[in-house]
Every structure is written in structure tokens, then in C-alpha cells.
XYZ file of N, CA, C and O in Angstrom:
576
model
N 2.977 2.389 -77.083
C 2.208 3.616 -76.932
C 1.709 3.724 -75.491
O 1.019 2.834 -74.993
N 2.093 4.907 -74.781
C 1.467 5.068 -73.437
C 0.075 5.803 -73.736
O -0.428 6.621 -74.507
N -0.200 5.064 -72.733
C -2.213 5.576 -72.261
C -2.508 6.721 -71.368
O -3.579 6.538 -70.789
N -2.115 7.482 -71.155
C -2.363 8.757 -69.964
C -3.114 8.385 -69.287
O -4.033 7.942 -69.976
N -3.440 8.213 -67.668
C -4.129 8.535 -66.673
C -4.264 10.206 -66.178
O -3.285 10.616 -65.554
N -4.772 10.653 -66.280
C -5.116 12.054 -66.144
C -6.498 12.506 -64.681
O -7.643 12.075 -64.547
N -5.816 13.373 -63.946
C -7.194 13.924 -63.166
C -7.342 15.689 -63.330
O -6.179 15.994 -63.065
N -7.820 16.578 -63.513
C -7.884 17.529 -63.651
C -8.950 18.347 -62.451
O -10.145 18.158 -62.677
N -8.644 19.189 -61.269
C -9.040 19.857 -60.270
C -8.682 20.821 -60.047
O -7.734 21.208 -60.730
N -9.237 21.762 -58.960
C -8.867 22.764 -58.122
C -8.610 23.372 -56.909
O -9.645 23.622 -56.290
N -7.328 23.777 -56.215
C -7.653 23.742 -54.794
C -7.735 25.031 -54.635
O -7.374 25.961 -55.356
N -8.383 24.984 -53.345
C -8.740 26.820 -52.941
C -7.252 27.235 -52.020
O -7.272 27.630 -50.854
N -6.126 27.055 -52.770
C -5.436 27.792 -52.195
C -3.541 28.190 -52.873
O -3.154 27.563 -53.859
N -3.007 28.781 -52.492
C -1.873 29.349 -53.750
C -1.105 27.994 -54.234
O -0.991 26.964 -53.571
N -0.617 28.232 -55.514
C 0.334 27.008 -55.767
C 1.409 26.764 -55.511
O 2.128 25.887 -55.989
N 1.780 28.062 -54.166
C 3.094 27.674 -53.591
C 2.753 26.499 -52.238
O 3.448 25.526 -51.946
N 1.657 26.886 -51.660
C 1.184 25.749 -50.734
C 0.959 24.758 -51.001
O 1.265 23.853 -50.224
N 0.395 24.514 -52.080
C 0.218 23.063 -52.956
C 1.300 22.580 -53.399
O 1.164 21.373 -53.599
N 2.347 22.967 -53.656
C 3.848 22.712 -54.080
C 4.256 22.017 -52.874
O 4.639 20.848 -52.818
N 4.137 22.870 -51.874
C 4.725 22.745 -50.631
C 4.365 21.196 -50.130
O 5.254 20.354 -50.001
N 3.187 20.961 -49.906
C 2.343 19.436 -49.981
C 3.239 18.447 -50.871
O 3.742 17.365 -50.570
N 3.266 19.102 -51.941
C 3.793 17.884 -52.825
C 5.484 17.792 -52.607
O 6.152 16.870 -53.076
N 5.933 18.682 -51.975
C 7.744 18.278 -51.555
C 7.862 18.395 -50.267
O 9.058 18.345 -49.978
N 7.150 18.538 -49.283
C 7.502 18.159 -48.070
C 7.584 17.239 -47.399
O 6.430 17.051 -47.014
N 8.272 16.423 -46.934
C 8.172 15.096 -46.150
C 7.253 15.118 -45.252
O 6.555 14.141 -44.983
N 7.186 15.982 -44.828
C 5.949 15.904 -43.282
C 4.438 15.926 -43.840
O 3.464 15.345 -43.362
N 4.522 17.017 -45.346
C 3.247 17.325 -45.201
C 2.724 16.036 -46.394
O 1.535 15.720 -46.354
N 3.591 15.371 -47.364
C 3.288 14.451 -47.585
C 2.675 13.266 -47.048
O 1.776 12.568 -47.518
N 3.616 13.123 -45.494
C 2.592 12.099 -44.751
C 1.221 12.979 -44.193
O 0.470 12.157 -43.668
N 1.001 13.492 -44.167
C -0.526 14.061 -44.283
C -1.135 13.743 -44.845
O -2.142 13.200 -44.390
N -0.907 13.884 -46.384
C -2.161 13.550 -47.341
C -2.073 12.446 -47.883
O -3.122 11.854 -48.139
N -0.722 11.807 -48.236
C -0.058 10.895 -49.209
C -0.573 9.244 -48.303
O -1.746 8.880 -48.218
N 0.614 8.473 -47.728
C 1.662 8.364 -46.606
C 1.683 8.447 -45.816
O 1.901 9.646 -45.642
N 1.574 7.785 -44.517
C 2.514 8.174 -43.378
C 3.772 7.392 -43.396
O 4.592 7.436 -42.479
N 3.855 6.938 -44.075
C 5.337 5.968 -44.003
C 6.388 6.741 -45.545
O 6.423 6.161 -46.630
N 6.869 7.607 -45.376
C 7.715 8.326 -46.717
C 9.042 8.593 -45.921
O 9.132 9.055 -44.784
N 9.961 8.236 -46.687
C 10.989 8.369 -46.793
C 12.088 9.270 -47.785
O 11.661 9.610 -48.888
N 13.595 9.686 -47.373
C 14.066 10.320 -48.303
C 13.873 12.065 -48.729
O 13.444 12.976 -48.020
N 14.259 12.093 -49.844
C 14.515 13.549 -49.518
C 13.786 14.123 -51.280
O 14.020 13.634 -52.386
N 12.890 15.290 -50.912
C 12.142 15.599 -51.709
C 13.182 16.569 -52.785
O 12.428 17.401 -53.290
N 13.899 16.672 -53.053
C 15.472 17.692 -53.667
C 15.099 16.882 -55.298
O 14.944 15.663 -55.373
N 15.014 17.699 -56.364
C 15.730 17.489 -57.393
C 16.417 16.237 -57.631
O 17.283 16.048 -56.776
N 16.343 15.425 -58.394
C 17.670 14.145 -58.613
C 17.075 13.233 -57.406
O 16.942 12.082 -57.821
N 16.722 13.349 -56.215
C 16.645 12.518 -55.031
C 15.358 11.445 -55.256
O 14.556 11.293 -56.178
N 15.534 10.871 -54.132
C 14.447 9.316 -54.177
C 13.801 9.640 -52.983
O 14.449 10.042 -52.016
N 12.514 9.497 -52.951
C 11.212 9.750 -51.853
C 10.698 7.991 -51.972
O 10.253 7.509 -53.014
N 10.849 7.334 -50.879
C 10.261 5.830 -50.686
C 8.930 5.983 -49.951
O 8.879 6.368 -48.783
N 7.661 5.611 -50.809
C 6.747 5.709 -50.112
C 6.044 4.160 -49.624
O 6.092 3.328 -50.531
N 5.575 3.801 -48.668
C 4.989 2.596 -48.186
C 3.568 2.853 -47.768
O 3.234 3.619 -46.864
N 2.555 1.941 -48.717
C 1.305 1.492 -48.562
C 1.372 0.199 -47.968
O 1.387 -0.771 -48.726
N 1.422 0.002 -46.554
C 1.031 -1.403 -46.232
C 2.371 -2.511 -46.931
O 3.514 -2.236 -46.565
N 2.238 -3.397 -47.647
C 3.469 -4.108 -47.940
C 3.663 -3.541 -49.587
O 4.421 -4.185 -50.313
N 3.135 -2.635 -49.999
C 3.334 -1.938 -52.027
C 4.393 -0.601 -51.119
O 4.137 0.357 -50.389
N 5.780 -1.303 -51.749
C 6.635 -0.228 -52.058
C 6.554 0.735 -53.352
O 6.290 0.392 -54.504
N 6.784 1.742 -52.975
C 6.977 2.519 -54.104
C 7.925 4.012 -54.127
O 7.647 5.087 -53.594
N 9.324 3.575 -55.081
C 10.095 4.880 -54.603
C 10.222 5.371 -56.056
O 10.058 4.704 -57.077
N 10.629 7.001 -55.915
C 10.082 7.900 -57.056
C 11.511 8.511 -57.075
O 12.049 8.670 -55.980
N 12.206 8.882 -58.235
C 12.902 10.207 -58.142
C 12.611 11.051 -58.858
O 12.088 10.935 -59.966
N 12.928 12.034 -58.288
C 12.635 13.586 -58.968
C 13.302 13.957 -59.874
O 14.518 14.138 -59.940
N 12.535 14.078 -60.588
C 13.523 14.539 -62.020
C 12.544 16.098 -62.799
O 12.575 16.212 -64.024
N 12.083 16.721 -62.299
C 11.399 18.268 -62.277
C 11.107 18.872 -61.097
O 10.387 18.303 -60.276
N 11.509 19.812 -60.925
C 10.908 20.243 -59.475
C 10.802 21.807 -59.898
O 11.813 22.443 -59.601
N 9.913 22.447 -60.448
C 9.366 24.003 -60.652
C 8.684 24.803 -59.471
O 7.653 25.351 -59.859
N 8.895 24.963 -58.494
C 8.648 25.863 -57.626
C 7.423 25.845 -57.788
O 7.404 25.007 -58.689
N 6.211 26.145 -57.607
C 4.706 26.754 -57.771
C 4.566 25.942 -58.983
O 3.337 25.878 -58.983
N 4.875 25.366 -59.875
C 4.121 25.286 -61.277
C 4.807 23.510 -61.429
O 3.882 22.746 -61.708
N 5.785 22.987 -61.338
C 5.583 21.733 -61.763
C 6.314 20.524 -61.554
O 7.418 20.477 -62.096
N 6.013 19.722 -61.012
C 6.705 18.465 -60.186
C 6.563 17.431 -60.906
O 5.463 17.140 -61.376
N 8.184 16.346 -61.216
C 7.734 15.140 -61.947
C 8.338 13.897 -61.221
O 9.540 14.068 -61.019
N 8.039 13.130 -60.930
C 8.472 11.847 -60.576
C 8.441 10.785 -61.331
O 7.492 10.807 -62.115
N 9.136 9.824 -61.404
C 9.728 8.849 -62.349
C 9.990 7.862 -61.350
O 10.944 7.996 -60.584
N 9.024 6.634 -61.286
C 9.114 5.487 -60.320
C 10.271 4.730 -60.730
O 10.427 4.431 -61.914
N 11.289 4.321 -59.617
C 12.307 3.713 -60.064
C 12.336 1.957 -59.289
O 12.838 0.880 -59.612
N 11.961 2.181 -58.775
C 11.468 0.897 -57.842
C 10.094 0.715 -57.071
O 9.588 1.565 -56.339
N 9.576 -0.547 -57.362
C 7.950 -1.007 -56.905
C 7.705 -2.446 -56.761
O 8.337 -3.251 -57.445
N 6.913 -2.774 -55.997
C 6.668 -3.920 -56.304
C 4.996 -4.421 -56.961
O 4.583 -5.580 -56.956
N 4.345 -3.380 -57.416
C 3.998 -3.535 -58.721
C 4.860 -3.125 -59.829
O 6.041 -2.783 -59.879
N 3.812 -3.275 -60.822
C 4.438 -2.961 -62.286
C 4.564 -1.907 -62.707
O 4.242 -1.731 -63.882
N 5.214 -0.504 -61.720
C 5.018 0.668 -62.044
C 6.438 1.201 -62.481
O 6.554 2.386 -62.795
N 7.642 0.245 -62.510
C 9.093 0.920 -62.851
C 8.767 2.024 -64.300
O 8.173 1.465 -65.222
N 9.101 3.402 -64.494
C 9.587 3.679 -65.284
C 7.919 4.878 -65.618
O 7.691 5.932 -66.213
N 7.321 4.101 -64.992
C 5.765 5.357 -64.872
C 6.595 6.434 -64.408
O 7.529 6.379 -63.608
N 5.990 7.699 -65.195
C 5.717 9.479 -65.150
C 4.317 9.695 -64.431
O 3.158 9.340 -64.647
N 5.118 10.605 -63.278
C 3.780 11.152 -62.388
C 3.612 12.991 -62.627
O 4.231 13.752 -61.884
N 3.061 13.312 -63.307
C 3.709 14.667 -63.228
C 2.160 15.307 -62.600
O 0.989 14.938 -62.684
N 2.919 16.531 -61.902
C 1.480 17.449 -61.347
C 1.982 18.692 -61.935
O 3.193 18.910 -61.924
N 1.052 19.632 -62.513
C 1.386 20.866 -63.100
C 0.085 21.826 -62.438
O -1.101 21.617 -62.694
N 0.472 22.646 -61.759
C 0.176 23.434 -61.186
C -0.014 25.035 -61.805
O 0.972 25.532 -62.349
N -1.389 25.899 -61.712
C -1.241 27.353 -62.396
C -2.590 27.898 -61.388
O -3.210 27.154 -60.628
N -2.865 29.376 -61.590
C -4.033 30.071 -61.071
C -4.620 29.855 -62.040
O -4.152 29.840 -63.179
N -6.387 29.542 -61.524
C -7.441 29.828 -62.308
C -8.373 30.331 -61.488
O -8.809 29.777 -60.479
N -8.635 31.219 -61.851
C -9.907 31.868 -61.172
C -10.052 32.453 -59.464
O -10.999 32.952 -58.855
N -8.555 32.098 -59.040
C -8.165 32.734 -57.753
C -7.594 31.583 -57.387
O -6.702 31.737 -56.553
N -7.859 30.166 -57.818
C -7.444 28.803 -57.596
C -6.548 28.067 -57.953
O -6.546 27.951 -59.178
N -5.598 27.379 -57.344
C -4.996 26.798 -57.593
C -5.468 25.097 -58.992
O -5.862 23.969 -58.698
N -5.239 25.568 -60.074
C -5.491 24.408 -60.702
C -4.481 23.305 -60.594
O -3.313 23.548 -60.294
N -4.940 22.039 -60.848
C -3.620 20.579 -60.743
C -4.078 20.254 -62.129
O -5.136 20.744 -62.521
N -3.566 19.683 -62.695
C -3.369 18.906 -63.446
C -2.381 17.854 -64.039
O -1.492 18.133 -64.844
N -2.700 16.346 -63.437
C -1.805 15.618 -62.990
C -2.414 14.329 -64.167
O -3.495 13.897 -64.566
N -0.892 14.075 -64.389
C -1.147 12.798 -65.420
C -0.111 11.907 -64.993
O 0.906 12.380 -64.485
N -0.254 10.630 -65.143
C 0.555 9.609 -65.096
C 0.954 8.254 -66.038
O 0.345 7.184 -66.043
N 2.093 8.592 -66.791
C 2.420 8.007 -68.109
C 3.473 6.723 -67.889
O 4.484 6.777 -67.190
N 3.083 5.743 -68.522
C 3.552 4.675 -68.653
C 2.638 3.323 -69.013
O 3.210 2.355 -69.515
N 1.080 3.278 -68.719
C 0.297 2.073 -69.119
C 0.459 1.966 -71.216
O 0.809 2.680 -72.156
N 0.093 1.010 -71.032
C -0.059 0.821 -72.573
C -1.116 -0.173 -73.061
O -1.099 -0.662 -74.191
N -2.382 -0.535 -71.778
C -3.373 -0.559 -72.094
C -4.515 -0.443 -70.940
O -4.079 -0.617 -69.802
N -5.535 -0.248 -71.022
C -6.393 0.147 -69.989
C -7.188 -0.862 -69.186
O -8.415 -0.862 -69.292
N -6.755 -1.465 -68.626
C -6.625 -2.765 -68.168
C -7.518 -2.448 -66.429
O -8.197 -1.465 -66.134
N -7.153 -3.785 -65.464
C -7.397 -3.595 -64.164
C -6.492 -2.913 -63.254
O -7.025 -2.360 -62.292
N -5.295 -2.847 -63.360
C -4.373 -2.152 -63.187
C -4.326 -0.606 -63.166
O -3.997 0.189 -62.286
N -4.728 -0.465 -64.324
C -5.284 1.202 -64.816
C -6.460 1.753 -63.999
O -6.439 2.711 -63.226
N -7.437 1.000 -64.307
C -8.597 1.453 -63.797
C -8.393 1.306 -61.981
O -8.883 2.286 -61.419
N -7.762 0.260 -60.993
C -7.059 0.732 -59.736
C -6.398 1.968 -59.819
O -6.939 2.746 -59.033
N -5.501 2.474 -60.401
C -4.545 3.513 -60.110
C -5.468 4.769 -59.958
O -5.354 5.707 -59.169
N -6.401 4.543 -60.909
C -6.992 5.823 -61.654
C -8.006 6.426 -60.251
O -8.155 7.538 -59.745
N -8.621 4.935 -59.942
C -9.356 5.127 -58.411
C -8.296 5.518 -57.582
O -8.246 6.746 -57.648
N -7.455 5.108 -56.863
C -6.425 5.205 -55.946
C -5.491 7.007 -56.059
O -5.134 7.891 -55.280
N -5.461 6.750 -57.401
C -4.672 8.522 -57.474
C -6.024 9.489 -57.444
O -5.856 10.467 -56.715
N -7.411 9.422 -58.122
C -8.690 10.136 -57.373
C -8.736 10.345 -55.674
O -8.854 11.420 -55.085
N -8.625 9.164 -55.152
C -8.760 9.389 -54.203
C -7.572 10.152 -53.010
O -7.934 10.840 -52.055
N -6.246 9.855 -53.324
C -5.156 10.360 -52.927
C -5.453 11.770 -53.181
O -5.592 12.592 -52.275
N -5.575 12.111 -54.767
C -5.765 13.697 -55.021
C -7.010 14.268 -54.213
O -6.823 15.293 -53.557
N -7.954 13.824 -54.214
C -9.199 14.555 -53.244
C -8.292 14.533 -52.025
O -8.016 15.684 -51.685
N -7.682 13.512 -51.180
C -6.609 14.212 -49.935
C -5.874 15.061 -49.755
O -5.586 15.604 -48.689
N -5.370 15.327 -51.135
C -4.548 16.442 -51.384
C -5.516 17.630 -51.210
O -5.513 17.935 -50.017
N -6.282 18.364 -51.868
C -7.296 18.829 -51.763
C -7.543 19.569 -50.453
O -7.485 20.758 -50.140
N -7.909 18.188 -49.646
C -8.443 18.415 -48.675
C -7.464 19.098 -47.419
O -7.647 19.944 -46.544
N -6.476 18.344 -47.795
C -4.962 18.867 -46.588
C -4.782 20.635 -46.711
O -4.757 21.445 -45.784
N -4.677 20.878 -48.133
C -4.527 22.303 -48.664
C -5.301 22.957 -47.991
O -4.789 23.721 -47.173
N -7.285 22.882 -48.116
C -8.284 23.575 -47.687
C -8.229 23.452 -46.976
O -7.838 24.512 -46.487
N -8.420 22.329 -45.799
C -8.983 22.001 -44.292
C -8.129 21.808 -43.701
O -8.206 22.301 -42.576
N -6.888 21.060 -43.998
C -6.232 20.183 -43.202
C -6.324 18.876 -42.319
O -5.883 18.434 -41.259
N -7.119 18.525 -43.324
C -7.720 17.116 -43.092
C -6.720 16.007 -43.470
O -6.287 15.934 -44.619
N -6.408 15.275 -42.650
C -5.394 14.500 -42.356
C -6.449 12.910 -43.185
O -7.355 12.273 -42.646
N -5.954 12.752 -44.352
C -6.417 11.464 -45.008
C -5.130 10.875 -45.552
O -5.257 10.882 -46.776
N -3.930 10.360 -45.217
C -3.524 9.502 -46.224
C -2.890 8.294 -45.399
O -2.405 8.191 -44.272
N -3.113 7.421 -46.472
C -2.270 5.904 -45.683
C -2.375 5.584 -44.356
O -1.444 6.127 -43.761
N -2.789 5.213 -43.916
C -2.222 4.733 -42.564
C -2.375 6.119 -41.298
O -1.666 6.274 -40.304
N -3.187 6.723 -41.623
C -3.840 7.716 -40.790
C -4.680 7.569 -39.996
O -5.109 6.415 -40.001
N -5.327 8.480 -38.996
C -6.257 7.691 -38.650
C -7.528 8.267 -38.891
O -8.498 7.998 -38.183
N -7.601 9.465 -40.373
C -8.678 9.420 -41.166
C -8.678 8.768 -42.266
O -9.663 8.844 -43.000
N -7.561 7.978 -42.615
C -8.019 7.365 -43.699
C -9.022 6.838 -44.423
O -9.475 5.891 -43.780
N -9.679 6.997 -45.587
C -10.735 6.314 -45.727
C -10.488 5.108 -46.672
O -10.438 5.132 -47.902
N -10.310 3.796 -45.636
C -10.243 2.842 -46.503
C -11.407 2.092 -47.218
O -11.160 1.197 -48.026
């Protein structure tokens, strides 16, 4: 039985720009990353590097404005075979996210890291959209 990790937010801006964040190579190293690799396409593999934690994803949804899924295929944690999905809609003039990530099967230390780590990644996201505040990985706003 998988455990959902779930964050639920809003950015102040369309969900084609927020899309855009989430499949662009460049603008990924913005918020994500600065070390991403590969090609954000349908079917393709995006290699992202935290320091020495590999982690490469392929795409297996890609909905224009509304919904992106990744499926970790290689890591060197225990993340092979985790679902990242972000689903994207208007609410209230806003871009809503709602992003879950499926594969734990118990709520462990592991869980409770990710859960911090994807909070905090998503508030970058956030922030890149509104401000353009440059927070991810290996930036030099990062907030480690």
C-alpha cells in the first residue's frame, strides 16, 4: 500500500508559466537544480543532481497547463519507481498545484525528509513564478 506525500498551494500566476517552470531546463535550474540534465519531452529522462543524491525522472504525462508526471527511474536513494505528479488548475485568479508523490509504504524518516525537502523546493517554485527568486540547489540563494 502506498502512503501519499501530498502539498497543496497557490501561485499568483497562469498555469502555463508554472508548466513552463516545471519543463524547462533553464528554468528548472532556477528553482529546482542547478545541475539538470536531459530533455524535458514526453517519454524522456531529466537527471537532476543534489550535491552527490542522483536523481533521474522520466516523463510519462506531460498536459500542457494542467498536468506533469514523473516516474523516478534511477537514484541513489530509495526512490526507484516513486510518482511525482503536479496537477495544475485556476482558482480564484491563481494558479493552484497540487502535487503528490507516490511510492512510500510507510511514514518513516525518509518520508518525513522528502515531505520537508519537496515543501521547501515547492515554496521555490512559488517564488521563481512570483518574484523570480532564484532558490534552488546549488544557487547562490539557496537556503540551506
Amino acid at each position: 500500500m502506498s502512503i501519499p506525500l501530498k502539498h497543496l498551494f497557490h501561485i499568483n500566476a497562469p498555469a502555463d508559466n508554472v508548466f513552463k517552470a516545471l519543463t524547462d531546463i533553464e528554468e528548472l535550474k532556477t528553482w529546482y537544480t542547478t545541475d539538470v540534465n536531459g530533455r524535458a519531452d514526453l517519454g524522456q529522462v531529466l537527471a537532476f543532481m543534489f550535491g552527490t543524491i542522483d536523481f533521474k525522472v522520466k516523463i510519462t504525462t506531460s498536459e500542457a497547463g494542467k498536468k506533469l508526471v514523473w516516474e523516478c527511474v534511477e537514484c541513489s536513494l530509495p526512490m526507484v519507481g516513486h510518482e511525482y505528479i503536479f496537477q495544475l488548475d485556476e482558482n480564484e485568479g491563481k494558479t493552484r498545484v497540487r502535487f503528490t508523490e507516490l511510492g512510500f509504504t510507510i511514514q518513516d524518516d525518509a518520508y518525513s525528509n522528502m515531505n520537508f525537502s519537496w515543501g521547501k523546493y515547492l515554496e521555490s517554485l512559488r517564488q521563481f513564478c512570483q518574484k523570480n527568486v532564484s532558490e534552488a540547489f546549488g544557487s547562490p540563494g539557496y537556503r540551506s
